[in-house]
Amino acid sequence: MNIIVTGASRGIGYETVKNFAISGNHKIIAVSRNINKLNLLKADCIKLQPNSEVIPISYDLSNENYNDLLKIIETYFTTLDILINNAGYLVPADFIDFDEKEAKQIFEVNFFAPARLIKSLLPFLINSKNAHIVNISSMGGFQGSQKFKGLSYYSASKAAIANLTECLALEFKDDNVSVNCLALGAVQTEMLAQAFPGYKAPLQAIEMAENIVDFALNGNKYYNGKILPVSLSTP
Ligand SMILES: NC(=O)c1ccc[n+]([C@@H]2O[C@H](COP(=O)([O-])OP(=O)(O)OC[C@H]3O[C@@H](n4cnc5c(N)ncnc54)[C@H](OP(=O)(O)O)[C@@H]3O)[C@@H](O)[C@H]2O)c1
């Protein structure tokens, strides 16, 4: 399968690419800004599975225009079977103190970037005839969940991408492009340590990645337009 995972330089995205790579049957484009870490990821994958095909692309997803990114992707893919919008940005601060520029950057990475990427890659996804978009949201953006001080803009951006999932599933139904959203609970990563210093999450990134990969490969047989909580506990 042809797969794109964003936010692949560390944490959940890194482990997700590794998990796809282990089977050796996929071609995986790994996107994030830090090319050194993406190259390490590629090397890690080759160690685990010499036939794995991981293509690192360094790109800032908060760019306004994806034409240059698309040109690179086009050299590898004409079809796209799985898109995992995993890249995320979190700055903790009380709502009243929030710097407006930071608030916009949170929405840029967590909402506009996945929306722009989906729009740009739609022709590739339609070519697949059975594509699956998986948007990675958070329990903070899940209706009715417990909320946390300092995460207002982050949680609101995650609620926005969850809602977009429902809208796009309807719009892309006739093109056989499924769109689902996983609202993750706490996973031990750099982002979690920044948001909740000292908190020990019940899951490691490698464990959550296993679930994301399984869902990306099989979930669209059973779900479309769904926002699914994946949480042992909140946060
Ligand atoms: N960990 C948790 O407990 C938890 C809970 C709920 C939801 N989530 C969600 O799960 C996803 C992964 O989280 P994580 O904990 O693995 O986070 P993480 O360790 O902070 O990793 C975030 C990833 O996003 C990339 N990224 C950030 N800004 C970017 C930009 N402008 N352009 C391109 N890439 C960018 C980073 O790469 P570069 O710095 O190299 O660009 C990095 O690879 C996120 O969407 C997060 O909101 C996590």
Coordinates of C-alpha atoms and ligand atoms in Angstrom, one line a residue:
M1 CA 0.0 0.0 0.0
N2 CA 1.0 3.6 -0.5
I3 CA 0.9 5.4 2.9
I4 CA 1.6 8.9 4.2
V5 CA 2.2 9.6 7.9
T6 CA 2.7 13.1 9.1
G7 CA 4.5 14.0 12.4
A8 CA 6.8 11.0 11.9
S9 CA 10.0 12.3 13.5
R10 CA 9.1 11.3 17.0
G11 CA 6.5 9.9 19.3
I12 CA 3.4 8.2 17.9
G13 CA 4.1 9.0 14.3
Y14 CA 7.6 7.5 14.5
E15 CA 6.3 4.3 15.9
T16 CA 3.5 4.2 13.4
V17 CA 5.8 4.3 10.4
K18 CA 8.0 1.6 12.0
N19 CA 5.0 -0.6 12.5
F20 CA 3.9 -0.2 8.9
A21 CA 7.5 -0.8 7.7
I22 CA 7.8 -4.1 9.6
S23 CA 5.5 -5.9 7.1
G24 CA 7.7 -4.7 4.2
N25 CA 4.8 -4.5 1.8
H26 CA 4.2 -0.8 2.0
K27 CA 5.7 2.3 0.6
I28 CA 5.6 4.9 3.4
I29 CA 6.2 8.7 3.0
A30 CA 7.2 10.1 6.4
V31 CA 6.7 13.8 6.8
S32 CA 7.9 16.3 9.5
R33 CA 10.4 19.1 9.7
N34 CA 13.3 17.4 11.3
I35 CA 15.1 15.5 8.5
N36 CA 17.8 14.1 10.8
K37 CA 15.2 12.3 12.9
L38 CA 13.4 11.1 9.7
N39 CA 16.6 9.7 8.4
L40 CA 17.1 7.8 11.7
L41 CA 13.6 6.5 11.4
K42 CA 14.4 5.2 7.9
A43 CA 17.6 3.5 9.1
D44 CA 15.7 2.0 12.1
C45 CA 13.1 0.6 9.7
I46 CA 15.7 -0.9 7.4
K47 CA 17.3 -2.6 10.4
L48 CA 14.0 -4.2 11.3
Q49 CA 12.9 -5.0 7.8
P50 CA 15.6 -4.7 5.0
N51 CA 12.8 -4.6 2.3
S52 CA 11.0 -1.7 3.9
E53 CA 10.5 1.5 1.8
V54 CA 10.4 4.6 3.9
I55 CA 10.7 8.0 2.2
P56 CA 11.6 10.8 4.5
I57 CA 10.3 14.3 3.5
S58 CA 11.2 17.3 5.5
Y59 CA 8.4 19.8 5.4
D60 CA 6.8 22.4 7.6
L61 CA 3.1 21.6 7.4
S62 CA 2.2 25.1 8.5
N63 CA 3.2 26.4 5.1
E64 CA 0.3 28.0 3.3
N65 CA 0.9 26.3 0.0
Y66 CA 1.6 22.6 -0.6
N67 CA 2.6 22.9 -4.3
D68 CA 6.2 22.1 -3.6
L69 CA 5.3 19.2 -1.2
L70 CA 2.9 17.8 -3.9
K71 CA 5.7 17.9 -6.5
I72 CA 7.9 15.7 -4.3
I73 CA 5.0 13.3 -3.4
E74 CA 4.1 12.9 -7.1
T75 CA 7.6 11.5 -7.9
Y76 CA 6.8 8.6 -5.6
F77 CA 3.0 8.1 -5.7
T78 CA 0.1 8.3 -8.2
T79 CA -2.3 6.7 -5.7
L80 CA -2.6 7.0 -2.0
D81 CA -4.3 4.3 0.1
I82 CA -3.7 5.6 3.7
L83 CA -3.2 9.1 5.0
I84 CA -2.5 9.5 8.7
N85 CA -2.8 13.1 9.8
N86 CA -0.8 12.7 13.0
A87 CA 1.4 15.8 13.2
G88 CA 0.4 17.9 16.2
Y89 CA 1.4 21.0 18.1
L90 CA 0.6 21.9 21.7
V91 CA 1.6 24.9 23.8
P92 CA 0.1 24.9 27.3
A93 CA -1.1 28.2 28.6
D94 CA -4.2 29.5 30.3
F95 CA -6.7 30.9 27.9
I96 CA -6.5 34.4 29.3
D97 CA -2.7 34.5 28.8
F98 CA -2.7 32.9 25.4
D99 CA -0.6 34.6 22.7
E100 CA -2.7 35.0 19.6
K101 CA 0.1 34.0 17.3
E102 CA 0.6 30.7 19.2
A103 CA -3.1 30.1 19.2
K104 CA -3.1 30.5 15.4
Q105 CA -0.1 28.2 15.0
I106 CA -1.9 25.5 17.0
F107 CA -4.9 25.7 14.6
E108 CA -2.5 25.8 11.7
V109 CA -0.8 22.5 12.5
N110 CA -3.7 20.7 14.1
F111 CA -6.6 21.8 11.8
F112 CA -5.6 23.7 8.6
A113 CA -2.6 21.5 7.8
P114 CA -4.6 18.2 7.8
A115 CA -7.4 19.9 5.9
R116 CA -5.0 21.3 3.3
L117 CA -3.2 18.0 3.0
I118 CA -6.5 16.1 2.4
K119 CA -7.6 18.7 -0.2
S120 CA -4.2 18.5 -2.0
L121 CA -4.1 14.7 -1.9
L122 CA -7.7 14.0 -2.8
P123 CA -7.0 13.0 -6.5
F124 CA -4.4 10.4 -5.2
L125 CA -6.8 9.1 -2.6
I126 CA -9.6 8.8 -5.2
N127 CA -7.2 6.8 -7.5
S128 CA -6.9 4.2 -4.7
K129 CA -10.6 3.2 -4.9
N130 CA -10.5 2.2 -1.3
A131 CA -8.6 4.9 0.6
H132 CA -8.6 5.6 4.3
I133 CA -7.9 8.9 6.0
V134 CA -7.2 8.7 9.7
N135 CA -7.2 12.0 11.6
I136 CA -5.5 11.9 14.9
S137 CA -7.4 13.9 17.5
S138 CA -7.4 13.9 21.3
M139 CA -9.7 13.1 24.1
G140 CA -9.5 16.8 24.9
G141 CA -11.4 17.5 21.7
F142 CA -14.0 14.8 22.3
Q143 CA -17.4 16.0 23.3
G144 CA -18.2 15.6 26.9
S145 CA -14.7 14.4 28.0
Q146 CA -12.9 15.8 31.0
K147 CA -11.1 19.0 30.0
F148 CA -7.8 20.4 31.3
K149 CA -6.6 23.8 32.2
G150 CA -4.1 25.3 29.8
L151 CA -5.2 23.2 26.8
S152 CA -8.1 25.3 25.5
Y153 CA -6.8 26.1 22.0
Y154 CA -5.2 22.7 21.6
S155 CA -8.5 20.9 22.6
A156 CA -10.6 23.2 20.4
S157 CA -8.3 22.5 17.4
K158 CA -8.7 18.8 18.0
A159 CA -12.5 19.2 18.2
A160 CA -12.3 21.0 14.9
I161 CA -10.5 18.2 13.1
A162 CA -12.9 15.7 14.6
N163 CA -15.8 17.6 13.2
L164 CA -14.2 18.0 9.8
T165 CA -13.9 14.2 9.7
E166 CA -17.6 13.8 9.9
C167 CA -18.2 16.4 7.2
L168 CA -15.6 14.9 4.8
A169 CA -16.8 11.3 5.2
L170 CA -20.1 12.5 3.7
E171 CA -18.5 14.5 0.9
F172 CA -16.1 11.8 -0.2
K173 CA -18.5 8.8 0.2
D174 CA -19.1 8.4 -3.5
D175 CA -15.3 8.4 -4.2
N176 CA -14.7 5.5 -1.9
V177 CA -12.5 7.6 0.4
S178 CA -13.3 6.8 4.1
V179 CA -12.5 9.4 6.8
N180 CA -12.2 8.5 10.5
C181 CA -10.8 10.1 13.5
L182 CA -9.1 8.6 16.5
A183 CA -9.4 10.7 19.7
L184 CA -6.4 9.5 21.7
G185 CA -6.0 9.4 25.4
A186 CA -2.7 9.8 27.2
V187 CA 0.4 8.2 25.5
Q188 CA 3.9 8.6 26.9
T189 CA 5.6 11.1 24.4
E190 CA 7.4 14.4 24.5
M191 CA 4.1 16.2 23.9
L192 CA 2.5 14.5 26.9
A193 CA 5.5 15.4 29.1
Q194 CA 5.1 19.0 28.0
A195 CA 1.4 19.1 28.8
F196 CA 1.4 17.1 32.0
P197 CA 4.9 17.1 33.5
G198 CA 5.5 14.1 35.7
Y199 CA 2.4 12.3 34.6
K200 CA 2.9 8.6 33.6
A201 CA 0.7 7.6 30.7
P202 CA -0.8 4.1 30.7
L203 CA 0.4 3.5 27.1
Q204 CA 3.7 3.9 25.2
A205 CA 3.9 5.3 21.7
I206 CA 4.7 1.8 20.3
E207 CA 1.5 0.4 21.7
M208 CA -0.7 3.2 20.4
A209 CA 1.0 2.9 17.0
E210 CA 0.0 -0.8 16.8
N211 CA -3.6 0.2 17.2
I212 CA -3.4 3.1 14.7
V213 CA -1.8 0.8 12.1
D214 CA -4.4 -1.9 12.6
F215 CA -7.2 0.7 12.4
A216 CA -5.8 2.4 9.3
L217 CA -5.5 -1.0 7.5
N218 CA -8.9 -2.4 8.6
G219 CA -11.1 0.2 10.2
N220 CA -12.6 1.5 7.0
K221 CA -14.4 -1.9 6.5
Y222 CA -16.5 -1.0 9.5
Y223 CA -16.4 2.7 10.1
N224 CA -16.8 5.9 8.1
G225 CA -17.1 9.5 9.5
K226 CA -16.6 8.2 13.1
I227 CA -14.8 9.9 16.0
L228 CA -13.6 7.0 18.1
P229 CA -12.2 7.5 21.6
V230 CA -9.0 5.5 22.2
S231 CA -8.4 6.0 25.9
L232 CA -7.7 3.9 29.0
S233 CA -7.9 7.0 31.1
T234 CA -8.1 10.8 30.6
P235 CA -5.8 12.7 30.2
Ligands
LIG1 N1 0.8 11.9 23.4 C1 -0.4 12.0 23.8 O1 -0.8 11.8 25.0 C2 -1.5 12.4 22.8 C3 -2.8 12.4 23.3 C4 -3.8 12.8 22.4 C5 -3.5 13.1 21.1 N2 -2.2 13.1 20.7 C6 -2.0 13.5 19.3 O2 -1.2 12.5 18.7 C7 -0.4 13.0 17.7 C8 1.1 12.6 17.9 O3 1.4 13.1 19.2 P1 2.8 12.8 19.9 O4 2.5 12.8 21.4 O5 3.5 11.7 19.3 O6 3.5 14.3 19.7 P2 5.1 14.7 19.5 O7 6.0 13.7 20.1 O8 5.1 16.1 20.0 O9 5.3 14.7 18.0 C9 4.6 15.6 17.1 C10 5.1 15.4 15.7 O10 4.4 16.5 14.9 C11 5.4 17.1 14.1 N3 5.1 18.4 13.8 C12 4.8 19.4 14.7 N4 4.7 20.6 14.0 C13 4.9 20.4 12.7 C14 4.9 21.2 11.5 N5 4.7 22.5 11.6 N6 5.2 20.6 10.3 C15 5.4 19.2 10.3 N7 5.4 18.4 11.3 C16 5.2 19.0 12.5 C17 6.7 16.9 14.9 O11 7.9 16.9 14.0 P3 8.9 18.0 13.7 O12 9.2 18.8 15.0 O13 10.1 17.3 13.2 O14 8.3 18.9 12.6 C18 6.6 15.5 15.5 O15 7.0 14.5 14.6 C19 -0.6 14.6 17.8 O16 -1.6 14.9 16.8 C20 -1.2 14.7 19.2 O17 -2.0 15.9 19.3 C21 -1.2 12.7 21.5

